[in-house]
PDB file of C-alpha atoms and ligand atoms in Angstrom:
ATOM      1  CA  MET A   1     -61.673  84.391  10.679  1.00 94.00           C
ATOM      2  CA  ILE A   2     -61.472  81.089   8.797  1.00 98.00           C
ATOM      3  CA  GLN A   3     -58.044  80.660   7.151  1.00 98.00           C
ATOM      4  CA  GLY A   4     -58.416  77.122   5.755  1.00 98.00           C
ATOM      5  CA  VAL A   5     -61.257  75.060   4.281  1.00 98.00           C
ATOM      6  CA  ILE A   6     -61.010  71.257   4.364  1.00 99.00           C
ATOM      7  CA  PHE A   7     -63.215  69.390   1.897  1.00 98.00           C
ATOM      8  CA  ASP A   8     -64.416  65.828   2.166  1.00 98.00           C
ATOM      9  CA  LEU A   9     -63.970  64.272  -1.273  1.00 97.00           C
ATOM     10  CA  ASP A  10     -66.807  61.905  -2.089  1.00 94.00           C
ATOM     11  CA  GLY A  11     -70.202  63.643  -2.152  1.00 94.00           C
ATOM     12  CA  VAL A  12     -68.613  67.082  -1.816  1.00 97.00           C
ATOM     13  CA  LEU A  13     -66.141  67.500  -4.700  1.00 98.00           C
ATOM     14  CA  VAL A  14     -67.000  64.367  -6.721  1.00 97.00           C
ATOM     15  CA  SER A  15     -69.360  61.412  -6.560  1.00 92.00           C
ATOM     16  CA  THR A  16     -67.730  57.983  -6.583  1.00 92.00           C
ATOM     17  CA  ASP A  17     -70.264  56.203  -4.337  1.00 88.00           C
ATOM     18  CA  GLU A  18     -71.800  54.290  -7.230  1.00 91.00           C
ATOM     19  CA  LEU A  19     -68.371  53.026  -8.318  1.00 95.00           C
ATOM     20  CA  HIS A  20     -67.544  51.844  -4.771  1.00 96.00           C
ATOM     21  CA  TYR A  21     -70.917  50.083  -4.724  1.00 96.00           C
ATOM     22  CA  GLN A  22     -70.369  48.359  -8.081  1.00 97.00           C
ATOM     23  CA  ALA A  23     -66.870  47.207  -7.080  1.00 98.00           C
ATOM     24  CA  TRP A  24     -68.039  45.796  -3.723  1.00 98.00           C
ATOM     25  CA  LYS A  25     -71.052  44.189  -5.424  1.00 98.00           C
ATOM     26  CA  LYS A  26     -68.740  42.429  -7.880  1.00 98.00           C
ATOM     27  CA  LEU A  27     -66.596  41.103  -5.024  1.00 98.00           C
ATOM     28  CA  ALA A  28     -69.684  40.051  -3.045  1.00 98.00           C
ATOM     29  CA  GLY A  29     -70.939  38.138  -6.087  1.00 97.00           C
ATOM     30  CA  GLU A  30     -67.645  36.273  -6.367  1.00 98.00           C
ATOM     31  CA  LEU A  31     -67.906  35.320  -2.694  1.00 98.00           C
ATOM     32  CA  GLY A  32     -71.485  34.068  -3.094  1.00 97.00           C
ATOM     33  CA  ILE A  33     -72.867  36.921  -0.946  1.00 97.00           C
ATOM     34  CA  THR A  34     -76.147  37.775  -2.641  1.00 93.00           C
ATOM     35  CA  GLY A  35     -77.690  40.060   0.003  1.00 93.00           C
ATOM     36  CA  PHE A  36     -75.242  42.984  -0.249  1.00 97.00           C
ATOM     37  CA  ASN A  37     -77.328  46.018  -1.294  1.00 96.00           C
ATOM     38  CA  ARG A  38     -77.452  49.819  -1.568  1.00 95.00           C
ATOM     39  CA  GLU A  39     -78.564  50.201   2.059  1.00 94.00           C
ATOM     40  CA  ASP A  40     -75.361  48.422   3.140  1.00 94.00           C
ATOM     41  CA  ASN A  41     -73.456  50.700   0.775  1.00 92.00           C
ATOM     42  CA  LYS A  42     -74.832  53.801   2.528  1.00 87.00           C
ATOM     43  CA  ARG A  43     -73.139  52.634   5.728  1.00 88.00           C
ATOM     44  CA  GLN A  44     -69.830  52.334   3.830  1.00 89.00           C
ATOM     45  CA  ARG A  45     -69.684  56.083   3.110  1.00 84.00           C
ATOM     46  CA  GLY A  46     -66.788  57.767   4.838  1.00 84.00           C
ATOM     47  CA  VAL A  47     -65.489  54.596   6.476  1.00 86.00           C
ATOM     48  CA  SER A  48     -62.172  52.939   5.654  1.00 90.00           C
ATOM     49  CA  ARG A  49     -61.679  50.232   3.042  1.00 95.00           C
ATOM     50  CA  MET A  50     -61.287  47.486   5.667  1.00 95.00           C
ATOM     51  CA  ALA A  51     -64.344  48.680   7.623  1.00 93.00           C
ATOM     52  CA  SER A  52     -66.275  48.687   4.322  1.00 95.00           C
ATOM     53  CA  LEU A  53     -65.188  45.094   3.692  1.00 98.00           C
ATOM     54  CA  GLU A  54     -66.521  44.074   7.124  1.00 97.00           C
ATOM     55  CA  ILE A  55     -69.938  45.456   6.082  1.00 97.00           C
ATOM     56  CA  VAL A  56     -69.863  43.264   2.942  1.00 98.00           C
ATOM     57  CA  LEU A  57     -68.828  40.199   4.972  1.00 98.00           C
ATOM     58  CA  GLU A  58     -71.651  40.673   7.522  1.00 97.00           C
ATOM     59  CA  LYS A  59     -73.859  38.751   5.098  1.00 94.00           C
ATOM     60  CA  SER A  60     -71.374  35.930   4.533  1.00 96.00           C
ATOM     61  CA  GLY A  61     -71.705  32.698   6.463  1.00 89.00           C
ATOM     62  CA  LYS A  62     -67.936  32.206   6.258  1.00 95.00           C
ATOM     63  CA  THR A  63     -65.152  33.609   8.412  1.00 96.00           C
ATOM     64  CA  TYR A  64     -62.011  34.948   6.780  1.00 98.00           C
ATOM     65  CA  THR A  65     -58.479  35.288   8.136  1.00 98.00           C
ATOM     66  CA  ASP A  66     -56.816  38.712   8.219  1.00 98.00           C
ATOM     67  CA  GLU A  67     -54.669  37.622   5.287  1.00 98.00           C
ATOM     68  CA  GLU A  68     -57.711  36.623   3.249  1.00 98.00           C
ATOM     69  CA  LYS A  69     -59.427  39.913   4.139  1.00 98.00           C
ATOM     70  CA  ALA A  70     -56.394  41.857   2.941  1.00 98.00           C
ATOM     71  CA  GLU A  71     -56.562  39.996  -0.377  1.00 98.00           C
ATOM     72  CA  LEU A  72     -60.310  40.680  -0.717  1.00 98.00           C
ATOM     73  CA  ALA A  73     -59.818  44.411  -0.030  1.00 98.00           C
ATOM     74  CA  ASP A  74     -57.011  44.525  -2.612  1.00 98.00           C
ATOM     75  CA  ARG A  75     -59.186  42.736  -5.144  1.00 98.00           C
ATOM     76  CA  LYS A  76     -62.049  45.209  -4.643  1.00 98.00           C
ATOM     77  CA  ASN A  77     -59.615  48.084  -4.959  1.00 98.00           C
ATOM     78  CA  GLU A  78     -58.413  46.762  -8.329  1.00 98.00           C
ATOM     79  CA  TYR A  79     -62.025  46.630  -9.569  1.00 98.00           C
ATOM     80  CA  TYR A  80     -62.623  50.133  -8.192  1.00 98.00           C
ATOM     81  CA  LYS A  81     -59.491  51.580  -9.808  1.00 97.00           C
ATOM     82  CA  ALA A  82     -60.495  50.082 -13.169  1.00 97.00           C
ATOM     83  CA  MET A  83     -63.878  51.788 -12.781  1.00 96.00           C
ATOM     84  CA  LEU A  84     -62.160  55.093 -11.927  1.00 96.00           C
ATOM     85  CA  SER A  85     -60.453  55.087 -15.320  1.00 94.00           C
ATOM     86  CA  GLY A  86     -63.527  56.754 -16.861  1.00 92.00           C
ATOM     87  CA  LEU A  87     -63.556  59.573 -14.287  1.00 96.00           C
ATOM     88  CA  SER A  88     -62.907  63.092 -15.611  1.00 95.00           C
ATOM     89  CA  GLU A  89     -63.573  66.814 -15.028  1.00 96.00           C
ATOM     90  CA  LYS A  90     -67.228  66.238 -15.966  1.00 95.00           C
ATOM     91  CA  ASP A  91     -67.657  64.325 -12.686  1.00 95.00           C
ATOM     92  CA  VAL A  92     -66.822  67.327 -10.484  1.00 97.00           C
ATOM     93  CA  LEU A  93     -69.922  68.205  -8.423  1.00 97.00           C
ATOM     94  CA  PRO A  94     -71.736  71.558  -8.941  1.00 97.00           C
ATOM     95  CA  GLY A  95     -69.894  74.573  -7.553  1.00 98.00           C
ATOM     96  CA  ALA A  96     -66.812  72.634  -6.393  1.00 98.00           C
ATOM     97  CA  LYS A  97     -64.268  74.035  -8.841  1.00 98.00           C
ATOM     98  CA  GLU A  98     -65.676  77.574  -8.589  1.00 98.00           C
ATOM     99  CA  THR A  99     -65.511  77.392  -4.776  1.00 98.00           C
ATOM    100  CA  LEU A 100     -61.838  76.374  -4.819  1.00 98.00           C
ATOM    101  CA  GLU A 101     -61.128  79.286  -7.176  1.00 98.00           C
ATOM    102  CA  ILE A 102     -63.039  81.770  -4.996  1.00 98.00           C
ATOM    103  CA  LEU A 103     -61.200  80.642  -1.861  1.00 98.00           C
ATOM    104  CA  ARG A 104     -57.814  80.828  -3.536  1.00 98.00           C
ATOM    105  CA  GLY A 105     -58.706  84.329  -4.729  1.00 98.00           C
ATOM    106  CA  LYS A 106     -59.397  85.310  -1.121  1.00 97.00           C
ATOM    107  CA  GLY A 107     -56.103  83.824   0.111  1.00 98.00           C
ATOM    108  CA  VAL A 108     -57.872  81.028   2.043  1.00 98.00           C
ATOM    109  CA  LEU A 109     -55.938  77.727   2.096  1.00 98.00           C
ATOM    110  CA  THR A 110     -57.703  74.560   0.912  1.00 98.00           C
ATOM    111  CA  ALA A 111     -57.242  70.846   1.599  1.00 98.00           C
ATOM    112  CA  VAL A 112     -59.007  67.538   1.141  1.00 98.00           C
ATOM    113  CA  GLY A 113     -59.788  65.368   4.166  1.00 98.00           C
ATOM    114  CA  SER A 114     -60.890  61.964   2.878  1.00 97.00           C
ATOM    115  CA  ALA A 115     -60.868  58.356   4.092  1.00 94.00           C
ATOM    116  CA  SER A 116     -59.929  57.210   0.580  1.00 96.00           C
ATOM    117  CA  LYS A 117     -56.418  56.019  -0.202  1.00 96.00           C
ATOM    118  CA  ASN A 118     -57.296  56.746  -3.835  1.00 97.00           C
ATOM    119  CA  ALA A 119     -57.903  60.461  -3.133  1.00 97.00           C
ATOM    120  CA  PRO A 120     -54.745  61.713  -4.948  1.00 97.00           C
ATOM    121  CA  LEU A 121     -55.567  59.596  -8.025  1.00 96.00           C
ATOM    122  CA  ILE A 122     -59.204  60.766  -8.074  1.00 98.00           C
ATOM    123  CA  LEU A 123     -58.234  64.447  -7.673  1.00 98.00           C
ATOM    124  CA  GLU A 124     -55.763  64.123 -10.509  1.00 96.00           C
ATOM    125  CA  LYS A 125     -58.393  62.570 -12.775  1.00 96.00           C
ATOM    126  CA  ILE A 126     -61.013  65.248 -12.068  1.00 97.00           C
ATOM    127  CA  GLY A 127     -58.471  68.038 -12.523  1.00 97.00           C
ATOM    128  CA  LEU A 128     -58.735  69.623  -9.051  1.00 98.00           C
ATOM    129  CA  LEU A 129     -55.197  68.907  -7.787  1.00 97.00           C
ATOM    130  CA  PRO A 130     -53.798  72.319  -8.841  1.00 97.00           C
ATOM    131  CA  LEU A 131     -56.534  74.097  -6.866  1.00 98.00           C
ATOM    132  CA  LEU A 132     -55.788  72.322  -3.571  1.00 98.00           C
ATOM    133  CA  ASP A 133     -52.970  73.193  -1.186  1.00 98.00           C
ATOM    134  CA  LYS A 134     -52.799  69.870   0.726  1.00 98.00           C
ATOM    135  CA  ILE A 135     -54.305  66.377   0.797  1.00 98.00           C
ATOM    136  CA  SER A 136     -55.007  64.359   3.933  1.00 98.00           C
ATOM    137  CA  CYS A 137     -56.342  60.915   3.043  1.00 97.00           C
ATOM    138  CA  GLY A 138     -56.547  57.261   4.011  1.00 95.00           C
ATOM    139  CA  LEU A 139     -52.792  56.986   3.472  1.00 96.00           C
ATOM    140  CA  ASP A 140     -52.182  59.442   6.368  1.00 97.00           C
ATOM    141  CA  VAL A 141     -54.486  58.106   9.071  1.00 96.00           C
ATOM    142  CA  THR A 142     -55.428  55.010  11.040  1.00 93.00           C
ATOM    143  CA  LYS A 143     -58.808  56.140  12.411  1.00 93.00           C
ATOM    144  CA  SER A 144     -62.049  56.643  10.443  1.00 89.00           C
ATOM    145  CA  LYS A 145     -64.497  59.535  10.812  1.00 92.00           C
ATOM    146  CA  PRO A 146     -66.183  60.386  13.228  1.00 94.00           C
ATOM    147  CA  ASP A 147     -62.659  60.427  14.651  1.00 96.00           C
ATOM    148  CA  PRO A 148     -61.234  63.846  13.681  1.00 98.00           C
ATOM    149  CA  GLU A 149     -57.784  62.484  12.719  1.00 98.00           C
ATOM    150  CA  VAL A 150     -58.067  63.045   8.940  1.00 98.00           C
ATOM    151  CA  PHE A 151     -59.124  66.688   9.467  1.00 98.00           C
ATOM    152  CA  LEU A 152     -56.511  67.347  12.152  1.00 98.00           C
ATOM    153  CA  VAL A 153     -53.817  66.011   9.796  1.00 98.00           C
ATOM    154  CA  ALA A 154     -55.181  68.327   7.066  1.00 98.00           C
ATOM    155  CA  ALA A 155     -55.043  71.352   9.396  1.00 98.00           C
ATOM    156  CA  LYS A 156     -51.505  70.429  10.426  1.00 98.00           C
ATOM    157  CA  LYS A 157     -50.411  70.077   6.790  1.00 98.00           C
ATOM    158  CA  LEU A 158     -51.883  73.529   6.109  1.00 98.00           C
ATOM    159  CA  GLY A 159     -49.989  74.861   9.137  1.00 98.00           C
ATOM    160  CA  LEU A 160     -53.241  76.072  10.733  1.00 98.00           C
ATOM    161  CA  ASN A 161     -54.862  75.728  14.129  1.00 98.00           C
ATOM    162  CA  PRO A 162     -58.121  73.666  13.860  1.00 98.00           C
ATOM    163  CA  SER A 163     -60.058  76.634  15.282  1.00 98.00           C
ATOM    164  CA  VAL A 164     -59.469  78.630  12.071  1.00 98.00           C
ATOM    165  CA  CYS A 165     -60.484  75.739   9.768  1.00 98.00           C
ATOM    166  CA  LEU A 166     -63.891  74.959   8.300  1.00 98.00           C
ATOM    167  CA  VAL A 167     -64.841  71.448   7.132  1.00 98.00           C
ATOM    168  CA  VAL A 168     -67.220  70.822   4.203  1.00 98.00           C
ATOM    169  CA  GLU A 169     -69.001  67.461   4.551  1.00 97.00           C
ATOM    170  CA  ASP A 170     -71.964  65.462   3.239  1.00 95.00           C
ATOM    171  CA  ALA A 171     -71.998  62.752   5.942  1.00 92.00           C
ATOM    172  CA  ALA A 172     -73.011  62.778   9.593  1.00 92.00           C
ATOM    173  CA  ALA A 173     -69.764  61.067  10.634  1.00 92.00           C
ATOM    174  CA  GLY A 174     -67.798  63.849   8.931  1.00 95.00           C
ATOM    175  CA  ILE A 175     -69.764  66.658  10.598  1.00 97.00           C
ATOM    176  CA  GLN A 176     -69.194  64.913  13.949  1.00 97.00           C
ATOM    177  CA  ALA A 177     -65.485  64.553  13.142  1.00 97.00           C
ATOM    178  CA  ALA A 178     -65.233  68.280  12.418  1.00 98.00           C
ATOM    179  CA  ALA A 179     -66.849  69.146  15.758  1.00 98.00           C
ATOM    180  CA  ALA A 180     -64.635  66.633  17.577  1.00 98.00           C
ATOM    181  CA  GLY A 181     -61.618  68.342  16.017  1.00 98.00           C
ATOM    182  CA  GLY A 182     -62.791  71.793  17.124  1.00 98.00           C
ATOM    183  CA  MET A 183     -63.725  72.934  13.615  1.00 98.00           C
ATOM    184  CA  LYS A 184     -66.824  74.604  12.210  1.00 98.00           C
ATOM    185  CA  SER A 185     -68.592  72.813   9.372  1.00 98.00           C
ATOM    186  CA  LEU A 186     -70.635  73.384   6.250  1.00 98.00           C
ATOM    187  CA  ALA A 187     -73.072  70.539   5.552  1.00 98.00           C
ATOM    188  CA  VAL A 188     -73.869  69.829   1.874  1.00 98.00           C
ATOM    189  CA  GLY A 189     -75.531  67.060  -0.145  1.00 95.00           C
ATOM    190  CA  PRO A 190     -78.940  65.360  -0.066  1.00 92.00           C
ATOM    191  CA  LEU A 191     -79.026  65.287   3.766  1.00 92.00           C
ATOM    192  CA  TYR A 192     -77.645  68.801   4.320  1.00 96.00           C
ATOM    193  CA  GLU A 193     -80.553  69.972   6.488  1.00 97.00           C
ATOM    194  CA  THR A 194     -80.292  67.063   8.920  1.00 96.00           C
ATOM    195  CA  LEU A 195     -76.538  66.765   9.528  1.00 96.00           C
ATOM    196  CA  GLY A 196     -76.197  69.462  12.177  1.00 95.00           C
ATOM    197  CA  GLY A 197     -73.471  71.458  10.450  1.00 97.00           C
ATOM    198  CA  THR A 198     -72.672  75.021  11.538  1.00 97.00           C
ATOM    199  CA  TYR A 199     -73.736  76.159   8.038  1.00 98.00           C
ATOM    200  CA  GLN A 200     -75.858  74.386   5.429  1.00 98.00           C
ATOM    201  CA  ALA A 201     -76.185  74.420   1.615  1.00 98.00           C
ATOM    202  CA  ARG A 202     -77.727  71.994  -0.867  1.00 98.00           C
ATOM    203  CA  ASP A 203     -74.411  71.882  -2.738  1.00 97.00           C
ATOM    204  CA  LEU A 204     -71.443  74.205  -3.146  1.00 98.00           C
ATOM    205  CA  SER A 205     -73.117  76.106  -6.008  1.00 98.00           C
ATOM    206  CA  TYR A 206     -75.756  77.306  -3.501  1.00 98.00           C
ATOM    207  CA  VAL A 207     -73.203  79.121  -1.311  1.00 97.00           C
ATOM    208  CA  LYS A 208     -73.549  82.743  -2.368  1.00 91.00           C
ATOM    209  CA  ASP A 209     -71.837  84.540   0.506  1.00 93.00           C
ATOM    210  CA  TRP A 210     -68.463  83.046   1.421  1.00 96.00           C
ATOM    211  CA  GLU A 211     -67.594  86.193   3.414  1.00 95.00           C
ATOM    212  CA  GLU A 212     -70.386  85.345   5.861  1.00 95.00           C
ATOM    213  CA  ILE A 213     -69.063  81.784   6.351  1.00 97.00           C
ATOM    214  CA  LEU A 214     -65.422  82.809   6.579  1.00 97.00           C
ATOM    215  CA  LYS A 215     -65.889  85.626   9.098  1.00 93.00           C
TER     216      LYS A 215
HETATM  217  C1  BG6 B   2     -64.474  57.070   1.353  1.00 80.97           C
HETATM  218  C2  BG6 B   2     -65.707  56.352   0.884  1.00 80.97           C
HETATM  219  O1  BG6 B   2     -64.341  58.289   0.656  1.00 80.97           O
HETATM  220  O2  BG6 B   2     -63.309  56.279   1.123  1.00 80.97           O
HETATM  221  C3  BG6 B   2     -65.790  54.980   1.543  1.00 80.97           C
HETATM  222  O3  BG6 B   2     -66.850  57.124   1.236  1.00 80.97           O
HETATM  223  C4  BG6 B   2     -64.517  54.193   1.256  1.00 80.97           C
HETATM  224  O4  BG6 B   2     -66.901  54.280   1.049  1.00 80.97           O
HETATM  225  C5  BG6 B   2     -63.315  54.988   1.747  1.00 80.97           C
HETATM  226  O5  BG6 B   2     -64.562  52.935   1.907  1.00 80.97           O
HETATM  227  C6  BG6 B   2     -61.993  54.300   1.461  1.00 80.97           C
HETATM  228  O6  BG6 B   2     -61.772  54.324   0.093  1.00 80.97           O
HETATM  229  P1  BG6 B   2     -60.532  53.632  -0.657  1.00 80.97           P
HETATM  230  O7  BG6 B   2     -60.487  54.344  -1.981  1.00 80.97           O
HETATM  231  O8  BG6 B   2     -59.298  53.884   0.172  1.00 80.97           O
HETATM  232  O9  BG6 B   2     -60.846  52.184  -0.755  1.00 80.97           O
HETATM  233 MG1   MG B   3     -68.548  62.213   1.757  1.00 80.97          MG
END
């Protein structure tokens, strides 16, 4: 019986991909990197801020010191946080809030497992913090998905064995991370049929029978 559900944040509870893209694009422009595009941005999903920066810098002819890279990542994060200021409850993805309410009603614990260090801020802005029991985010881990660390930390914070946790993910790296951590998964989002999750749904509003998934 599943006792805890761990949700990826971006693409599962809320969509901030476009904002990440715009913030990186602005930084790339300042650095004279004109080739950074949406295909590059797809590879940034689920990976850490520094790994995302490396993807931007692939198309730069210059090399940067670690100190310079830290400054560039900080600068992007300032742009991103400014863009997050407009985020609100209207940005919650279909079925997300209702799912958290259903699970709480059934006594199932819930957590977020996200690479983003901005996860607490984003959850506060979209009004989902009160419906979540724990947050495991980029502030808690050193390894990116497909490493299971962020989900294992979430399970530990919930006080649960990974074998009784289910992960909800929209990215292949996240589904792999769940499996690597010994957890079942529910794949959602545009690629839900191709991710290899234990269960599949277009988005959380399409899940009609939670009893079946939790059993
Ligand atoms: C993930 C995003 O949720 O968080 C990645 O999918 C991003 O694109 C990562 O790089 C880290 O985000 P932040 O907010 O810590 O810069
Ligand atoms: Mg995601």
